Amino acid sequence: ANAAFAPSEAELALAHRQIEAYEAAKAAGQGVAVVDGKIVENLHIVTANALIAMRGPMRTWPGLSLMFCAAGLLSGTVIFLQ
């Protein structure tokens, strides 16, 4: 199940590039960065950090599985399956 919900290596690489570019832009006094021809701003960094956090294993408890998806993690939604 972890592999099915885990971000791909390409998604993780993009997230890291977005974070690095945004931090460099901020250090230069700019509010946005451009990665692969697309604007990157703070909301993209929140998503990138959530994606990176998802690469760890899912937590399980007896009789209960807890999964976070990128959208759910950002919105605070938790999906419980039994």
Coordinates of C-alpha atoms in Angstrom, one line a residue:
A1 CA 0.0 0.0 0.0
N2 CA 2.8 2.4 0.7
A3 CA 4.1 2.2 -2.9
A4 CA 0.6 2.9 -4.3
F5 CA 0.2 6.1 -2.3
A6 CA 3.9 7.3 -2.2
P7 CA 5.0 10.1 -4.4
S8 CA 7.2 9.1 -7.4
E9 CA 10.9 10.0 -7.6
A10 CA 10.0 12.6 -10.3
E11 CA 7.4 14.2 -8.1
L12 CA 9.9 14.3 -5.2
A13 CA 12.6 15.8 -7.4
L14 CA 10.2 18.5 -8.6
A15 CA 9.2 19.3 -5.1
H16 CA 12.8 19.7 -4.0
R17 CA 13.5 21.9 -7.1
Q18 CA 10.5 24.1 -6.3
I19 CA 11.6 24.6 -2.7
E20 CA 15.2 25.4 -3.7
A21 CA 14.1 27.9 -6.4
Y22 CA 11.6 29.6 -4.1
E23 CA 14.1 29.9 -1.2
A24 CA 16.6 31.5 -3.7
A25 CA 13.9 33.8 -5.0
K26 CA 13.0 34.9 -1.5
A27 CA 16.7 35.5 -0.6
A28 CA 16.8 37.8 -3.7
G29 CA 13.8 39.7 -2.5
Q30 CA 11.4 38.2 -5.0
G31 CA 7.9 36.8 -4.1
V32 CA 7.8 34.0 -6.7
A33 CA 10.2 31.7 -8.6
V34 CA 10.0 29.9 -11.9
V35 CA 10.6 26.2 -12.2
D36 CA 10.2 24.4 -15.6
G37 CA 8.6 27.5 -17.0
K38 CA 5.9 27.6 -14.2
I39 CA 5.5 30.1 -11.4
V40 CA 6.1 28.8 -7.9
E41 CA 4.8 30.7 -4.9
N42 CA 4.2 29.9 -1.3
L43 CA 1.2 27.7 -1.8
H44 CA 3.3 25.4 -4.1
I45 CA 5.9 25.2 -1.3
V46 CA 3.3 24.0 1.2
T47 CA 2.2 21.3 -1.3
A48 CA 5.9 20.4 -2.0
N49 CA 6.6 20.0 1.7
A50 CA 3.5 17.9 2.2
L51 CA 4.5 15.7 -0.7
I52 CA 8.0 15.2 0.7
A53 CA 6.5 14.3 4.1
M54 CA 4.4 11.6 2.4
R55 CA 7.4 9.5 1.4
G56 CA 7.5 7.9 4.9
P57 CA 5.6 4.8 5.8
M58 CA 1.9 4.9 6.6
R59 CA 0.9 4.4 10.2
T60 CA -1.3 1.5 11.2
W61 CA -3.1 0.6 14.4
P62 CA -5.0 -2.7 15.1
G63 CA -8.2 -2.7 13.1
L64 CA -7.5 0.8 11.7
S65 CA -5.4 2.1 8.9
L66 CA -4.7 5.8 8.6
M67 CA -3.8 7.3 5.2
F68 CA -3.0 10.8 4.2
C69 CA -3.1 11.9 0.6
A70 CA -1.6 15.2 -0.5
A71 CA -4.9 17.0 -0.8
G72 CA -6.1 15.5 2.5
L73 CA -2.9 16.4 4.3
L74 CA -3.3 20.0 3.2
S75 CA -7.0 20.3 4.0
G76 CA -6.7 18.5 7.3
T77 CA -8.9 15.6 6.0
V78 CA -8.0 12.2 7.4
I79 CA -9.3 9.0 5.7
F80 CA -10.0 6.1 8.0
L81 CA -10.4 2.6 6.7
Q82 CA -11.2 -0.6 8.6

